[in-house]
Amino acid sequence: MKQTTRRNFIGKSAIAGIATFIALPALGGLLESFDTAIDTNQSPLKTGFGQQPLPYAYNALEPNIDAMTMDIHFNKHAAAYSKNVKEAAAAEGVDTTKPLEDVLAKVSKYTPKMRNNAGGHYNHELFWKLLSADTNTAPNAKLLAAINTSFGSIDEFKKQFTTAATSRFGSGWAWLIITTDKKLSIASTPNQDNPLMDIAEAKGFPLMGLDVWEHAYYLKYQNRRADYIAAFWKVLNWNTVNDRYNSI
Ligand code: MN
């Protein structure tokens, strides 16, 4: 097997899978002794330039999100963002062994191709982790307290987030973020922008994001974005949101 092929194979399967389960210091040591060309920045909270494997089967989220949508969304749309951000990185002199977050923080200095695809890749890598076949996850006590403080109640939070997702005109994302003054806030961004970008209107660390591009729901829901958003709440993986909040 050629070296580049081997690296791609390891990077996309074994290491990416292990990264989810091993604490970061142990992982860093493992990777250094293994192959220094592999992304060492892939952790639950940092994003590399390659796709991590989808952490469940395409049909795992049925009937809320259908298998064909998941397959096409992951293997066509999201794969293209990853491919294109790597192309942009090569053309614009970006070190892809560093976290993608470094690019997002100064994305205004790069081309529109970088902005669109760095955002697209980051947003989708996060989005897959925010979905789960387990429909019984919930905010932990710490996050729930913060939601109650910021929005009054979990129901009011869901209502406001749903409004942001429903009213985003055209393609984009709705977000729950932590702002720089450590407050929870709801935001939305157009296209593949996100709150980590220096050009974002509302900046912060995204705890959760919802893809409201038509490619995320059209096969099953057609024009009924509101029904897709209602289904999203059923498959939202609150464990991921909790972990991200705990990390701050
Ligand atoms: Mn998408």
Short mmCIF file of C-alpha atoms and ligand atoms in Angstrom, two decimals:
data_model
loop_
_atom_site.label_atom_id
_atom_site.label_comp_id
_atom_site.label_asym_id
_atom_site.label_seq_id
_atom_site.Cartn_x
_atom_site.Cartn_y
_atom_site.Cartn_z
CA MET A 1 0.00 0.00 0.00
CA LYS A 2 1.39 3.41 -0.88
CA GLN A 3 2.28 5.60 2.07
CA THR A 4 -0.27 8.28 1.25
CA THR A 5 -3.02 5.70 0.88
CA ARG A 6 -2.06 4.09 4.14
CA ARG A 7 -2.13 7.43 5.91
CA ASN A 8 -5.53 8.24 4.52
CA PHE A 9 -6.83 4.88 5.54
CA ILE A 10 -5.51 5.13 9.08
CA GLY A 11 -6.52 8.74 9.43
CA LYS A 12 -10.07 8.13 8.33
CA SER A 13 -10.80 4.93 10.15
CA ALA A 14 -8.72 3.61 13.01
CA ILE A 15 -7.35 6.81 14.49
CA ALA A 16 -10.50 8.81 13.98
CA GLY A 17 -12.45 6.11 15.78
CA ILE A 18 -9.97 5.85 18.62
CA ALA A 19 -9.90 9.62 19.03
CA THR A 20 -13.43 9.56 20.34
CA PHE A 21 -12.60 7.21 23.17
CA ILE A 22 -9.08 7.97 24.37
CA ALA A 23 -8.20 10.97 26.49
CA LEU A 24 -6.25 13.56 24.55
CA PRO A 25 -2.82 13.25 26.22
CA ALA A 26 -2.79 9.50 25.63
CA LEU A 27 -3.93 10.01 22.06
CA GLY A 28 -1.22 12.57 21.34
CA GLY A 29 1.45 10.16 22.51
CA LEU A 30 -0.01 7.34 20.50
CA LEU A 31 -0.13 9.39 17.33
CA GLU A 32 3.39 10.76 17.68
CA SER A 33 4.81 7.28 17.86
CA PHE A 34 2.55 6.10 15.07
CA ASP A 35 2.77 8.51 12.17
CA THR A 36 3.49 12.19 12.53
CA ALA A 37 1.73 12.98 9.26
CA ILE A 38 -1.67 12.13 10.74
CA ASP A 39 -3.78 14.93 12.16
CA THR A 40 -2.94 15.15 15.85
CA ASN A 41 -5.55 17.82 16.46
CA GLN A 42 -8.57 15.54 16.14
CA SER A 43 -10.26 15.42 19.50
CA PRO A 44 -13.87 15.81 20.57
CA LEU A 45 -13.32 19.58 20.69
CA LYS A 46 -10.85 20.25 17.89
CA THR A 47 -11.46 19.62 14.24
CA GLY A 48 -9.11 18.29 11.59
CA PHE A 49 -9.46 18.70 7.83
CA GLY A 50 -10.58 15.13 7.09
CA GLN A 51 -13.96 13.57 7.79
CA GLN A 52 -14.34 11.44 10.90
CA PRO A 53 -16.47 8.34 10.36
CA LEU A 54 -20.19 8.81 10.94
CA PRO A 55 -20.68 7.51 14.51
CA TYR A 56 -23.86 5.53 13.64
CA ALA A 57 -25.52 3.83 10.68
CA TYR A 58 -27.23 5.89 7.99
CA ASN A 59 -30.61 4.53 9.07
CA ALA A 60 -29.99 4.99 12.82
CA LEU A 61 -32.03 8.18 13.00
CA GLU A 62 -35.11 6.83 11.19
CA PRO A 63 -37.86 7.88 11.06
CA ASN A 64 -36.78 11.36 12.13
CA ILE A 65 -33.97 11.67 9.59
CA ASP A 66 -34.02 9.15 6.77
CA ALA A 67 -31.14 6.93 5.67
CA MET A 68 -30.88 8.29 2.13
CA THR A 69 -30.60 11.85 3.38
CA MET A 70 -27.89 10.83 5.85
CA ASP A 71 -25.98 8.89 3.18
CA ILE A 72 -26.04 11.69 0.61
CA HIS A 73 -25.51 14.41 3.21
CA PHE A 74 -22.42 12.68 4.66
CA ASN A 75 -20.90 11.13 1.54
CA LYS A 76 -21.64 13.86 -1.01
CA HIS A 77 -22.26 17.23 0.59
CA ALA A 78 -20.05 16.98 3.67
CA ALA A 79 -17.35 15.00 1.85
CA ALA A 80 -17.12 17.79 -0.71
CA TYR A 81 -16.55 20.41 1.99
CA SER A 82 -13.71 18.32 3.41
CA LYS A 83 -12.14 17.77 -0.02
CA ASN A 84 -12.47 21.44 -0.92
CA VAL A 85 -11.12 22.80 2.36
CA LYS A 86 -8.04 20.62 1.90
CA GLU A 87 -7.62 22.01 -1.62
CA ALA A 88 -8.00 25.56 -0.31
CA ALA A 89 -5.50 24.85 2.47
CA ALA A 90 -2.94 23.59 -0.06
CA ALA A 91 -3.46 26.63 -2.28
CA GLU A 92 -3.38 29.15 0.56
CA GLY A 93 -0.52 27.75 2.60
CA VAL A 94 -2.50 26.47 5.59
CA ASP A 95 -0.91 23.80 7.81
CA THR A 96 -3.51 21.03 7.96
CA THR A 97 -1.88 19.39 10.98
CA LYS A 98 -3.18 22.37 12.99
CA PRO A 99 -6.82 22.61 14.08
CA LEU A 100 -9.34 23.93 11.58
CA GLU A 101 -10.47 26.30 14.33
CA ASP A 102 -7.29 28.33 13.73
CA VAL A 103 -8.47 29.09 10.19
CA LEU A 104 -12.00 29.95 11.27
CA ALA A 105 -10.72 32.54 13.75
CA LYS A 106 -9.10 34.51 10.90
CA VAL A 107 -11.17 33.36 7.96
CA SER A 108 -11.49 36.93 6.61
CA LYS A 109 -7.82 36.66 5.56
CA TYR A 110 -8.56 33.76 3.18
CA THR A 111 -10.55 33.23 -0.01
CA PRO A 112 -14.32 32.67 -0.24
CA LYS A 113 -13.51 29.04 -1.12
CA MET A 114 -11.78 28.69 2.25
CA ARG A 115 -14.60 30.44 4.12
CA ASN A 116 -17.32 28.32 2.56
CA ASN A 117 -15.56 24.99 2.89
CA ALA A 118 -13.80 25.49 6.23
CA GLY A 119 -17.18 26.46 7.64
CA GLY A 120 -18.96 23.67 5.82
CA HIS A 121 -16.52 21.06 7.06
CA TYR A 122 -16.46 22.27 10.68
CA ASN A 123 -20.25 22.61 10.84
CA HIS A 124 -20.89 19.09 9.57
CA GLU A 125 -18.24 17.41 11.72
CA LEU A 126 -20.01 18.97 14.70
CA PHE A 127 -23.50 18.22 13.40
CA TRP A 128 -22.99 14.45 13.13
CA LYS A 129 -21.94 14.35 16.79
CA LEU A 130 -25.07 16.25 17.74
CA LEU A 131 -27.35 13.52 16.45
CA SER A 132 -28.06 10.17 18.08
CA ALA A 133 -30.35 7.18 17.83
CA ASP A 134 -30.78 7.52 21.59
CA THR A 135 -33.88 9.69 21.89
CA ASN A 136 -33.62 9.95 25.68
CA THR A 137 -30.62 12.20 26.24
CA ALA A 138 -31.10 15.41 28.20
CA PRO A 139 -29.25 18.52 29.33
CA ASN A 140 -27.29 17.86 32.53
CA ALA A 141 -27.96 19.90 35.67
CA LYS A 142 -25.24 22.47 34.93
CA LEU A 143 -26.40 23.13 31.38
CA LEU A 144 -30.05 23.13 32.37
CA ALA A 145 -29.35 25.76 35.02
CA ALA A 146 -27.61 27.93 32.42
CA ILE A 147 -30.50 27.49 29.98
CA ASN A 148 -33.00 28.45 32.66
CA THR A 149 -30.97 31.53 33.55
CA SER A 150 -30.62 32.66 29.94
CA PHE A 151 -33.98 31.71 28.48
CA GLY A 152 -36.33 31.13 31.44
CA SER A 153 -36.99 27.45 30.70
CA ILE A 154 -35.97 24.62 28.40
CA ASP A 155 -39.24 25.01 26.49
CA GLU A 156 -38.62 28.70 25.95
CA PHE A 157 -35.07 27.90 24.78
CA LYS A 158 -36.38 25.35 22.29
CA LYS A 159 -38.97 27.84 21.07
CA GLN A 160 -36.38 30.56 20.48
CA PHE A 161 -33.89 28.17 18.83
CA THR A 162 -36.68 26.82 16.61
CA THR A 163 -37.61 30.36 15.60
CA ALA A 164 -33.98 31.09 14.67
CA ALA A 165 -33.82 27.90 12.59
CA THR A 166 -37.20 28.46 10.94
CA SER A 167 -36.60 32.10 10.09
CA ARG A 168 -33.09 31.75 8.65
CA PHE A 169 -33.81 32.79 5.05
CA GLY A 170 -32.34 30.44 2.45
CA SER A 171 -29.47 28.20 3.54
CA GLY A 172 -27.69 28.38 6.87
CA TRP A 173 -27.49 27.24 10.46
CA ALA A 174 -29.05 27.97 13.84
CA TRP A 175 -26.75 27.91 16.87
CA LEU A 176 -26.61 27.79 20.63
CA ILE A 177 -23.37 29.52 21.56
CA ILE A 178 -21.41 30.65 24.57
CA THR A 179 -20.40 34.25 24.07
CA THR A 180 -17.06 35.66 25.19
CA ASP A 181 -18.69 36.86 28.43
CA LYS A 182 -19.78 33.24 29.10
CA LYS A 183 -23.46 33.76 28.39
CA LEU A 184 -25.64 31.37 26.42
CA SER A 185 -27.09 32.90 23.29
CA ILE A 186 -28.99 31.82 20.17
CA ALA A 187 -27.64 32.87 16.79
CA SER A 188 -28.00 32.01 13.14
CA THR A 189 -25.59 32.28 10.25
CA PRO A 190 -26.00 32.26 6.46
CA ASN A 191 -24.50 29.67 4.13
CA GLN A 192 -21.69 27.75 5.91
CA ASP A 193 -20.58 30.56 8.19
CA ASN A 194 -20.36 29.85 11.91
CA PRO A 195 -19.88 31.73 15.19
CA LEU A 196 -16.16 30.88 15.39
CA MET A 197 -15.46 33.03 12.32
CA ASP A 198 -14.02 36.51 12.73
CA ILE A 199 -16.65 37.76 10.27
CA ALA A 200 -19.59 36.38 12.27
CA GLU A 201 -22.17 38.86 13.55
CA ALA A 202 -22.63 36.87 16.77
CA LYS A 203 -19.37 35.29 17.89
CA GLY A 204 -18.94 32.48 20.37
CA PHE A 205 -18.22 28.82 20.94
CA PRO A 206 -20.96 26.66 19.40
CA LEU A 207 -22.57 24.19 21.81
CA MET A 208 -25.00 23.00 19.16
CA GLY A 209 -25.88 23.82 15.58
CA LEU A 210 -28.70 22.82 13.28
CA ASP A 211 -28.22 22.54 9.53
CA VAL A 212 -31.22 24.12 7.78
CA TRP A 213 -29.94 23.77 4.23
CA GLU A 214 -32.57 22.04 2.09
CA HIS A 215 -30.08 19.21 1.44
CA ALA A 216 -30.44 18.29 5.14
CA TYR A 217 -34.16 17.56 4.91
CA TYR A 218 -35.69 17.92 1.44
CA LEU A 219 -35.93 14.22 0.48
CA LYS A 220 -38.18 13.47 3.45
CA TYR A 221 -39.68 16.81 4.40
CA GLN A 222 -39.65 18.76 1.09
CA ASN A 223 -40.65 22.35 1.96
CA ARG A 224 -41.63 21.49 5.55
CA ARG A 225 -38.57 22.81 7.38
CA ALA A 226 -40.60 23.16 10.60
CA ASP A 227 -41.31 19.41 10.62
CA TYR A 228 -37.61 18.66 10.17
CA ILE A 229 -36.74 20.98 13.06
CA ALA A 230 -39.34 19.24 15.26
CA ALA A 231 -37.76 15.89 14.34
CA PHE A 232 -34.28 17.23 15.13
CA TRP A 233 -35.22 17.74 18.79
CA LYS A 234 -36.03 14.01 19.03
CA VAL A 235 -32.57 12.93 17.82
CA LEU A 236 -30.52 15.72 19.37
CA ASN A 237 -27.64 14.19 21.35
CA TRP A 238 -27.67 16.30 24.50
CA ASN A 239 -24.60 14.39 25.73
CA THR A 240 -22.53 16.18 23.11
CA VAL A 241 -23.97 19.55 24.13
CA ASN A 242 -23.24 18.76 27.79
CA ASP A 243 -19.66 17.78 27.00
CA ARG A 244 -19.07 20.97 25.05
CA TYR A 245 -20.56 23.10 27.81
CA ASN A 246 -18.48 21.29 30.45
CA SER A 247 -15.34 22.03 28.43
CA ILE A 248 -15.74 25.78 28.80
MN MN B 1 -25.46 20.09 5.36
#
